XYZ file of C-alpha atoms in Angstrom:
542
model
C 71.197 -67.102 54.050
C 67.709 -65.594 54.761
C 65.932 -63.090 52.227
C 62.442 -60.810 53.316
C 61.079 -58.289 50.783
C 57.638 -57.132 50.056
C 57.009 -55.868 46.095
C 58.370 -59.077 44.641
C 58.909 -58.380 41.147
C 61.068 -57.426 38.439
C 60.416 -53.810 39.016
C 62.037 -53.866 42.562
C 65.442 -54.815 43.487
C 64.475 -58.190 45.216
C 64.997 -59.856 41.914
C 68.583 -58.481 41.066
C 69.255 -59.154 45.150
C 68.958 -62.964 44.803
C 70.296 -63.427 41.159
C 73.293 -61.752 42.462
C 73.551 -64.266 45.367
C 72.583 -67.511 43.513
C 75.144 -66.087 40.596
C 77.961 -66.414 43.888
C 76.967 -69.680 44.722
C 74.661 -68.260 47.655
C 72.036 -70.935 48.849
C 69.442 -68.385 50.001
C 65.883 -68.683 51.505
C 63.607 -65.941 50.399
C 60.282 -65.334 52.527
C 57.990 -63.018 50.117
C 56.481 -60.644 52.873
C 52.910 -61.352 53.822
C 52.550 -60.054 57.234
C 53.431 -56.251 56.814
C 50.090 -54.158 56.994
C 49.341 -54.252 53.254
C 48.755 -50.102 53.135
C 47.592 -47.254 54.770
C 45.958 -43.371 53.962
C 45.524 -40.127 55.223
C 41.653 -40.364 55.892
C 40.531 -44.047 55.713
C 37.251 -44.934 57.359
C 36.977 -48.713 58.866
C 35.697 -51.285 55.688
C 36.592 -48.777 53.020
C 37.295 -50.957 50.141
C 38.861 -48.359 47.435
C 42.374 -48.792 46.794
C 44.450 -46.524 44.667
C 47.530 -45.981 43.316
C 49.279 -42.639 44.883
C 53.156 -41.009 45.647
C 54.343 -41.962 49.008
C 54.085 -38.844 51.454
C 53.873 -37.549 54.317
C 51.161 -35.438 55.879
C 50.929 -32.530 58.722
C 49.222 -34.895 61.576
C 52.886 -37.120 60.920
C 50.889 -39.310 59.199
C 51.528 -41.099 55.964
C 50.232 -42.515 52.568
C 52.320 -45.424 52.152
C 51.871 -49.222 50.544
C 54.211 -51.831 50.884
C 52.157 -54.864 48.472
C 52.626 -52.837 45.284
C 55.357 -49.887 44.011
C 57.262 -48.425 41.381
C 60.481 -45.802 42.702
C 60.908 -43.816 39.778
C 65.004 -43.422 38.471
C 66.869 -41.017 40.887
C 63.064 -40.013 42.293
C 62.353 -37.828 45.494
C 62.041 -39.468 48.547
C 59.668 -38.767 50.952
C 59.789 -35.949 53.436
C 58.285 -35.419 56.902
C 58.920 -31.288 56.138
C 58.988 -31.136 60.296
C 62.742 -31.948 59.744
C 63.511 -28.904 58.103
C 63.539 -26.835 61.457
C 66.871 -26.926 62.552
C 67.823 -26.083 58.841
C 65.524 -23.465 58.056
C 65.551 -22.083 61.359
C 61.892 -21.835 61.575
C 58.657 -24.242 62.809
C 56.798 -25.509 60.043
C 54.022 -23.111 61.166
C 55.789 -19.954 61.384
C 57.325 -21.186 57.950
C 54.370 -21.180 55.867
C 52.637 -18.230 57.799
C 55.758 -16.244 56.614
C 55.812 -17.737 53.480
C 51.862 -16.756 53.171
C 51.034 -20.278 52.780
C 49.330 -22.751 54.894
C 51.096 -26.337 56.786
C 49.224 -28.613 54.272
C 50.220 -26.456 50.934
C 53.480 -26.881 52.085
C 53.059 -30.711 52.763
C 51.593 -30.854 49.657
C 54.115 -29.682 47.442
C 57.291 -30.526 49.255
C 56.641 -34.114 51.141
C 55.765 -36.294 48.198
C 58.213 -38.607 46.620
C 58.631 -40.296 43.508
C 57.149 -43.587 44.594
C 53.900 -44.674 42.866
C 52.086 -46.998 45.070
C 49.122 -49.069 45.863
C 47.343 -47.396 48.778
C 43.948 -47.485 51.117
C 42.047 -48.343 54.312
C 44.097 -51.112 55.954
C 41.167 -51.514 58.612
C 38.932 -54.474 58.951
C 36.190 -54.027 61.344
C 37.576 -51.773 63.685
C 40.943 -49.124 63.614
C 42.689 -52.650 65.817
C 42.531 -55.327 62.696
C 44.612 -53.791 59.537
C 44.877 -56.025 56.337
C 48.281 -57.617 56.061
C 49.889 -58.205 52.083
C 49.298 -61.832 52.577
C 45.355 -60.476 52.150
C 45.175 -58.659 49.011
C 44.244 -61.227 46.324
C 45.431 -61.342 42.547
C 41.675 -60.257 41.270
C 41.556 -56.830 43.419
C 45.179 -55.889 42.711
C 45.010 -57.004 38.756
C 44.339 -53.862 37.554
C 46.895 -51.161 39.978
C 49.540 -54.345 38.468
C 48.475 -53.219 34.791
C 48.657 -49.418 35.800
C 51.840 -49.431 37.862
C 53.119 -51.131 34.962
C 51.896 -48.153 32.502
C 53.180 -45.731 34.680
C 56.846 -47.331 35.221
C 56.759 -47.750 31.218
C 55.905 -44.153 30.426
C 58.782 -42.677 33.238
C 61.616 -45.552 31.471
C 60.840 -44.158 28.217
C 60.731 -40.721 29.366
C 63.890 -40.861 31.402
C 65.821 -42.960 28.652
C 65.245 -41.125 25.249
C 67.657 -42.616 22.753
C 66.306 -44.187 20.314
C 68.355 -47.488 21.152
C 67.932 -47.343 24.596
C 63.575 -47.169 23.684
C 64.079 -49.778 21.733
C 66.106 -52.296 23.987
C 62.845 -51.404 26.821
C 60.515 -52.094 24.560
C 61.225 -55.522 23.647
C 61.968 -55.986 27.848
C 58.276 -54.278 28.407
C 56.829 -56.361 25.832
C 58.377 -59.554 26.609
C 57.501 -58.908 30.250
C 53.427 -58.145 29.285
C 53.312 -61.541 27.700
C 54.555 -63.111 31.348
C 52.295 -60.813 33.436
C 49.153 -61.742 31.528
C 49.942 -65.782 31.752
C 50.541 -65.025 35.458
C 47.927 -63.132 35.993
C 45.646 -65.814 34.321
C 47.360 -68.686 35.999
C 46.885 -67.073 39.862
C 44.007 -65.714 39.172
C 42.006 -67.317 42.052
C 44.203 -66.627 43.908
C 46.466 -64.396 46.765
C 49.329 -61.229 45.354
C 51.928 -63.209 46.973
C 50.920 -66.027 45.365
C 51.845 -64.186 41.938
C 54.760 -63.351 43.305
C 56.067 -66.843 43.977
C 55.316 -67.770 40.562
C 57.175 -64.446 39.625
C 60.350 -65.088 41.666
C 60.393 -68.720 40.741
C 60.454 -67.961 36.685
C 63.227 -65.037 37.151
C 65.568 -67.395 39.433
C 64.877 -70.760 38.372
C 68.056 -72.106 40.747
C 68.033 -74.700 42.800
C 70.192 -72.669 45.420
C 66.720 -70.389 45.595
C 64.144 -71.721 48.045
C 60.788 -69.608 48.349
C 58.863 -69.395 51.445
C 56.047 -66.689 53.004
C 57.260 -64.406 56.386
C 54.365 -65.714 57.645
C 56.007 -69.566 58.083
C 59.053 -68.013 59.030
C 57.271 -66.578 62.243
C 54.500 -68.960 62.489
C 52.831 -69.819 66.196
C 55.174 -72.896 67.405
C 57.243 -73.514 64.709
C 60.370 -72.430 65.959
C 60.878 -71.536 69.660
C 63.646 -69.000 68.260
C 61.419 -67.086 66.750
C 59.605 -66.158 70.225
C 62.624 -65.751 72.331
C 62.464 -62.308 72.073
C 58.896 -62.023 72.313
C 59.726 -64.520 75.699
C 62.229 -62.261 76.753
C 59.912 -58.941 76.611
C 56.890 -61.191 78.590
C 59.477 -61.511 81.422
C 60.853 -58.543 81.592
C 59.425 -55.681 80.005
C 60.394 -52.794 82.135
C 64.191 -53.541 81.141
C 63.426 -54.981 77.847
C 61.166 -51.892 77.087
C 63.645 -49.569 77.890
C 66.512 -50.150 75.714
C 64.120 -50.526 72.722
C 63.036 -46.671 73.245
C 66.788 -46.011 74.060
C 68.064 -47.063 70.884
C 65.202 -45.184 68.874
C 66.211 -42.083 70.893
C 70.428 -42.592 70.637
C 70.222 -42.938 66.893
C 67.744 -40.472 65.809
C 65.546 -43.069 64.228
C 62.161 -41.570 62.832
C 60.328 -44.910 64.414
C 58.030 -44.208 67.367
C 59.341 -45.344 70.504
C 56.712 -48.121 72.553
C 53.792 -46.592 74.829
C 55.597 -48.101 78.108
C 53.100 -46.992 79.919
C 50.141 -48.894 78.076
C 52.481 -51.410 78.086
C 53.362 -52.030 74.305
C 54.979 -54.725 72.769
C 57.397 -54.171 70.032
C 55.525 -57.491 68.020
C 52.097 -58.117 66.476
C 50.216 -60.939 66.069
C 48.867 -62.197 62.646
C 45.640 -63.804 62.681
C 42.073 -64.095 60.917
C 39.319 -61.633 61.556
C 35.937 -61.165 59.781
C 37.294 -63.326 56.751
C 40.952 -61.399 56.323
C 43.910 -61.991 57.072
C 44.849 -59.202 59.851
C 47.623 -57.918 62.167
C 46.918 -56.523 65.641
C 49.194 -54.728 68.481
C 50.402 -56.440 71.541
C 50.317 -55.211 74.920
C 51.417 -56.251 78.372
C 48.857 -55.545 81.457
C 48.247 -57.592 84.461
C 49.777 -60.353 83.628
C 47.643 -60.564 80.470
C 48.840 -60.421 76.995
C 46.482 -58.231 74.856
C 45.663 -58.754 71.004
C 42.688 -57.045 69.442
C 39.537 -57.998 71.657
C 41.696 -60.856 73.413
C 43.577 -61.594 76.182
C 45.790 -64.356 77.010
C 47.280 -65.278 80.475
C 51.328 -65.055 80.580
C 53.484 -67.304 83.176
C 56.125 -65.310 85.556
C 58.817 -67.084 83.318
C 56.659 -65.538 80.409
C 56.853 -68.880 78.807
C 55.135 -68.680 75.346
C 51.290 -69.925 75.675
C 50.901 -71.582 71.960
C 47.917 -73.475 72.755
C 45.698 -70.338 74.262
C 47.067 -68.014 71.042
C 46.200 -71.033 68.723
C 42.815 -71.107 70.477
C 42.127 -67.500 69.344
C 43.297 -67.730 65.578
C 46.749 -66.567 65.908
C 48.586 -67.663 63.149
C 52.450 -66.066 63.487
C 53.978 -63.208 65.798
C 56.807 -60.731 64.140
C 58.459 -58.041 65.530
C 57.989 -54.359 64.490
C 61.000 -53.316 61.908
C 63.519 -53.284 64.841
C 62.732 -56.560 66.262
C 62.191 -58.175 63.088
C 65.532 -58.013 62.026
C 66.879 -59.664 64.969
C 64.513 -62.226 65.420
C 65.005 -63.368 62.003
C 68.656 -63.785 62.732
C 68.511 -65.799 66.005
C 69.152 -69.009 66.677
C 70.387 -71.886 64.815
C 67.125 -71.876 63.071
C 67.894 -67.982 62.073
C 70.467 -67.050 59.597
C 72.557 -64.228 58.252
C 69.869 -62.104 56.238
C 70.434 -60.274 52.958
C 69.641 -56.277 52.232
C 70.344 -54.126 49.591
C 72.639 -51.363 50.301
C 70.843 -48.144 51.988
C 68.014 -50.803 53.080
C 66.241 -50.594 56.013
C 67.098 -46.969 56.620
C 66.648 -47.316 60.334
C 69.740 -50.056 60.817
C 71.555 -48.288 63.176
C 68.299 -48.423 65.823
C 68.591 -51.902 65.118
C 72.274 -52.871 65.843
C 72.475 -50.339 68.962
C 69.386 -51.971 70.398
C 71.472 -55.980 69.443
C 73.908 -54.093 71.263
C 71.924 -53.322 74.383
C 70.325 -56.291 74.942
C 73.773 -58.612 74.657
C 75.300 -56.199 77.071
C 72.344 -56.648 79.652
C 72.126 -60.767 78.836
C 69.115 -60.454 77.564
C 69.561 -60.998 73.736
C 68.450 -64.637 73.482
C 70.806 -66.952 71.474
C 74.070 -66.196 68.919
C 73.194 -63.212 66.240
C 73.806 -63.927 62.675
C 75.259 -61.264 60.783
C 73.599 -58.716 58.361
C 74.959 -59.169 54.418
C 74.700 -56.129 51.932
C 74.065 -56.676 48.541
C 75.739 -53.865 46.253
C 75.625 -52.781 42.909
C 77.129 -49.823 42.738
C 74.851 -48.429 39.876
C 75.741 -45.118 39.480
C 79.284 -45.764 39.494
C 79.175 -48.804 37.044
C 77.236 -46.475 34.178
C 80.380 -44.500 34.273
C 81.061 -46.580 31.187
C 78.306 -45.274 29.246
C 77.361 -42.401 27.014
C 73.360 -43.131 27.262
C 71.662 -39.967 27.580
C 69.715 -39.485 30.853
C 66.650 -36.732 31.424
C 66.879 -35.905 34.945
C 64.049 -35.479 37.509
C 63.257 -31.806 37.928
C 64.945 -31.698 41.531
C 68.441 -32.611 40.384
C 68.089 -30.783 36.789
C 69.640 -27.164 37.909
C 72.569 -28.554 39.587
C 73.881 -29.717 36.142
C 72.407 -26.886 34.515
C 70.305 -28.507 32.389
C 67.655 -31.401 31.886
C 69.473 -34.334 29.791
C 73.472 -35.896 30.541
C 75.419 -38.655 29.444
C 75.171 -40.931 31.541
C 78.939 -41.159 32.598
C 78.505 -37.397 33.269
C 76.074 -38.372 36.283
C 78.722 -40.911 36.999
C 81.273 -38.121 37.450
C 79.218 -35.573 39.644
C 76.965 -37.352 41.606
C 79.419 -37.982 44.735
C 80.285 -34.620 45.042
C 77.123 -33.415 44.415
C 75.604 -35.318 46.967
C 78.596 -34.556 49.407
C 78.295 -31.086 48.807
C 74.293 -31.174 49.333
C 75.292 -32.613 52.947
C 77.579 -30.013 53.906
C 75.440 -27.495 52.777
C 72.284 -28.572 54.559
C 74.837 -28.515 57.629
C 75.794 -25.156 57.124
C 72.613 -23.857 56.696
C 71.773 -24.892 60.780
C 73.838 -22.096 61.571
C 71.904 -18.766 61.508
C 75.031 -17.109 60.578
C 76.095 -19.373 57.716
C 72.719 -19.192 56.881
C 72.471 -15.565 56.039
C 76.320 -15.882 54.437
C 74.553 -18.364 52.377
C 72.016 -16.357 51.360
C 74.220 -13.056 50.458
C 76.331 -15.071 48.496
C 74.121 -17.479 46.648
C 70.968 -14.515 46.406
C 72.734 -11.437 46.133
C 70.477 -8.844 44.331
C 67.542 -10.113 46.977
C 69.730 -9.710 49.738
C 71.194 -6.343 48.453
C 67.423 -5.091 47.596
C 66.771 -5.998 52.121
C 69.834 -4.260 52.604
C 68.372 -0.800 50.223
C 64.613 -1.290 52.140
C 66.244 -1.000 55.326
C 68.076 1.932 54.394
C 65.499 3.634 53.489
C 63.183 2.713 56.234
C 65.925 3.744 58.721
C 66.219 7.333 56.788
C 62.278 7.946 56.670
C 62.336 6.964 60.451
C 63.989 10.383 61.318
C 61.904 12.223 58.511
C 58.440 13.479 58.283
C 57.161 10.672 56.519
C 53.262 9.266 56.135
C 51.790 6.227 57.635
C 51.634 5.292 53.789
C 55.562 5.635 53.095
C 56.054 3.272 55.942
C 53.310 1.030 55.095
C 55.099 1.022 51.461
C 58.185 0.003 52.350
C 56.997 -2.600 55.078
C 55.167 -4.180 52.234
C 57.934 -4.449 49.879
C 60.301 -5.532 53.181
C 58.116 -8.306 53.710
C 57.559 -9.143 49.724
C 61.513 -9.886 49.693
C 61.670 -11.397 52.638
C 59.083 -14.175 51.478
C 60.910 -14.466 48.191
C 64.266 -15.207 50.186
C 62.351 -17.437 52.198
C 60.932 -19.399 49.123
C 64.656 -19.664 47.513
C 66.021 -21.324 50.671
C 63.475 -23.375 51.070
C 63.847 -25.097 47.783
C 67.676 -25.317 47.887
C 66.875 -27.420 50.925
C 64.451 -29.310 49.214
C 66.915 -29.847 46.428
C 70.059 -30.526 48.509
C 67.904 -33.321 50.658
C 66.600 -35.092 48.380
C 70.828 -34.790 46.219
C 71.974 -35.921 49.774
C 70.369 -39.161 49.647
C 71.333 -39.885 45.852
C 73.331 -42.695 46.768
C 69.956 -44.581 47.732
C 70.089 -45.439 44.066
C 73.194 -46.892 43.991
C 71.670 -50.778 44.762
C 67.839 -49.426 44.973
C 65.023 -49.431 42.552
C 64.290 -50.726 39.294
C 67.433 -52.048 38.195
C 66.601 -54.471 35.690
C 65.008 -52.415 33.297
C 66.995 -49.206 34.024
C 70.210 -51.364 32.891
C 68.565 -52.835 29.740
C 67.860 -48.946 29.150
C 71.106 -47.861 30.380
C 73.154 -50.400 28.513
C 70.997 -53.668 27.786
C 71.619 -57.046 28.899
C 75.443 -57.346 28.649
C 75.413 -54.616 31.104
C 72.743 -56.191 33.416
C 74.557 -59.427 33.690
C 77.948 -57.072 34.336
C 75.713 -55.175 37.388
C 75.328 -58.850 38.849
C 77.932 -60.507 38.508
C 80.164 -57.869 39.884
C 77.849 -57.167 42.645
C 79.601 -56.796 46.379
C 78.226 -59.281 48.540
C 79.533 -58.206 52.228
C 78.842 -58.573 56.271
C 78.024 -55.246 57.228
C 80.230 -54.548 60.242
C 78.712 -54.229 63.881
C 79.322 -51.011 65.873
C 79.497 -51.109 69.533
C 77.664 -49.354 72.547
C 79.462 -45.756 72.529
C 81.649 -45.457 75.534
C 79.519 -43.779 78.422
């Protein structure tokens, strides 16, 4: 079985992932991801150097803040939101939302996008806006110090979020016993690469021999396994076709990832390769026969045969597919293998198994497709067994009424919570249901609309002053921003109590359970972990 994560340590759940398949007798090859662009931010200017630690967000342009070498989800945190897919719910574009909520598009962003996510972010360009930095770049002596403060900051949530005095205590001695490791890791790798640390990490948490560790970059590397490049093959000869059901299953499923620029003639792969000392990833592109990568290009056969030699010649080191095309290719071939996810990872799944679906259909999926395995935990429904006290996040506080539970309480609620969130955020499409909503959940403000426009309609057919109308207009529009306001933040609520179930297998779950329960209840979360094949939809019927 294959394993690919980024964030490799014991505050992410790609440690609990592969105890809980070397615990079932699992033989499982982990590749610690070094080719994913290492970070990106709103802003960056080519060769800036500063990195910092920031939430993950969105901003108005569509862009993002976002690091995948280095991150810390707080307990039951926000996710991210792109506020753009509000619109159908609030019934309003973003801009007409904040100009009638007297606000501006990036106040909004500001306070509504950001989620709970502390990570390591900055300028992921090297030389130009072609070359970004790739994880397998960052090195242990310029990340050192975001590992210390991530650290701080994931201590001072756990204690916050966990405050029984037993609970505090059991983290501590975790926290301390886990400062001890960092520092001799730190010391030991310090000459050398993140990933590096991680290995040593990985290796000292799972100590099995059914573990094998390995980098993403070998996994793709340039010639190693012609399995690897089928699909990239497959795209060379025909990309018209090939090109074409990739956007189609983007579009079908209502995946947030941006479809290819056919007509520039993108590839759905980059290349990984050395540039001005760092280790970078470029785009591909298809034009005139030529296959383009940063300032090179390299001649392609009709039978688009993959040229290893020329892409040697020009420092390419490995080729992986964007996220939809990397989870295929990794499951090709003999040489491919079933790969492992947490459940509710890789969000955008359903892109990827329509577009499987496409290409087998057409003949153009290149060898036998190993199957996708879940790993499951089931969190929130094993702490159902516990009376630890939990202080919620501010979003999920007034649905409970107030800011601490037991946590079997949270047990209890949280499905139909998060059930009742969905249908709610469904309703609220509806203009109608809407405005039911909104007279039965915000009575007195919708009662006060109802007096204004009463009395507007009687000083209509009255001798009444510019003033009096101007009055009343003012006080109109004073409400109607208020309603406006409370809508909008039951829809920031119910999304983010929607997606609650992300925690179910997500996140820190190591130290959560030692705070939740300690290390009986750890070893209970993985050895009764679900291990399953996730079942493959068809094409719909057309």
């Amino acid at each position: 079985m294959l394993s690919i994560d980024q964030n490799c340590h014991p505050l992410w759940d790609t440690v609990p992932k592969l105890q809980a398949l070397v615990a079932k007798g699992i033989r499982v090859t982990h590749y610690i991801e070094d080719v994913d662009v290492a970070f990106t931010a709103l802003g960056s200017t080519v060769d800036d150097e500063v990195l910092h630690l920031a939430r993950e967000r969105f901003h108005r342009s569509g862009g993002q803040d976002w690091g995948a070498a280095l991150f810390y989800a707080e307990f039951l945190g926000r996710l991210p939101v792109d506020i753009r897919h509000w619109e159908p719910v609030t019934g309003l574009k973003t801009n007409t939302l904040a100009r009638q909520l007297g606000r501006s598009v990036d106040d909004l962003y500001d306070e509504f996008s950001p989620g709970d996510t502390w990570q390591l972010i900055g300028s992921s360009y090297i030389g130009d806006r072609l070359h970004h930095r790739v994880i397998g770049d960052l090195s242990v002596a310029e990340t050192r110090h975001f590992v210390h403060e991530l650290r701080r900051r994931a201590r001072d949530h756990m204690l916050a979020t966990f405050p029984r005095k037993d609970s505090q205590e059991r983290l501590g001695r975790w926290l301390k016993h886990e400062d001890t490791r960092v520092e001799r890791l730190l010391a030991a790798r310090a000459g050398h690469r993140l990933v590096d640390l991680y290995h040593d990490w990985l290796r000292e948490d799972i100590p099995s021999g059914l573990l094998r560790l390995g980098l993403t970059s070998s996994l793709f590397a340039l010639g190693a396994d012609p399995a690897r490049t089928a699909l990239l093959e497959m795209f060379l000869r025909d990309y018209a076709h090939a090109s074409a059901l990739y956007n189609q299953a983007i579009e079908e499923t209502d995946s947030e990832l941006r479809p290819l620029k056919r007509s520039d003639g993108e590839l759905p792969f980059f290349a990984i390769l050395e540039h001005q000392g760092h280790l970078v990833r470029t785009a591909m592109f298809l034009r005139d026969g030529e296959m383009l990568l940063g300032e090179h290009g390299i001649p392609v056969g009709a039978d688009g045969a993959m040229p290893v030699d020329a892409l040697a010649n020009v420092g390419v080191q490995a080729m992986c597919g964007k996220a939809l095309l990397l989870v295929i290719q990794a499951r090709l071939g003999q040489g491919g293998g079933p790969l492992a996810l947490p459940y509710r990872g890789s969000l955008y799944m359903p892109a990827v198994d329509r577009l499987a679906a496409k290409l087998a259909a057409d003949g153009l999926l290149p060898g036998t497709l190993h199957p996708l395995v879940r790993v499951r935990f089931h969190l929130l429904d094993r702490i159902a067994e516990l009376d630890t006290p939990i202080r919620l996040p501010a979003h999920l506080a007034p649905y409970f009424g107030r800011d601490e539970i037991p946590a079997r309480d949270l047990a209890a609620a949280y499905p139909e919570l998060a059930a009742d969130a969905a249908e709610r955020l469904d309703t609220l499409r509806c203009p109608r249901a809407r405005q039911a909503w909104q007279r039965e959940n915000l009575p007195e403000l919708m009662a006060a609309l109802d007096d204004n426009e009463a009395r507007r309609r009687a000083l209509a057919h009255a001798d009444t002053t510019p003033e009096q109308m101007s009055d009343i207009w003012q006080h109109t529009k004073a409400l109607q921003q208020e309603l406006l306001d409370k809508t909008l933040r039951q829809v920031a609520r119910d999304t983010q109590a929607r997606d609650l179930d992300y925690w179910d297998s997500r996140g820190a779950l190591w130290p959560w359970a030692i705070a939740l329960g300690g290390e009986a209840f750890y070893q209970h979360l993985i050895e009764s972990a679900e291990v399953y094949e996730e079942p493959v939809p068809s094409l719909p019927a057309t």
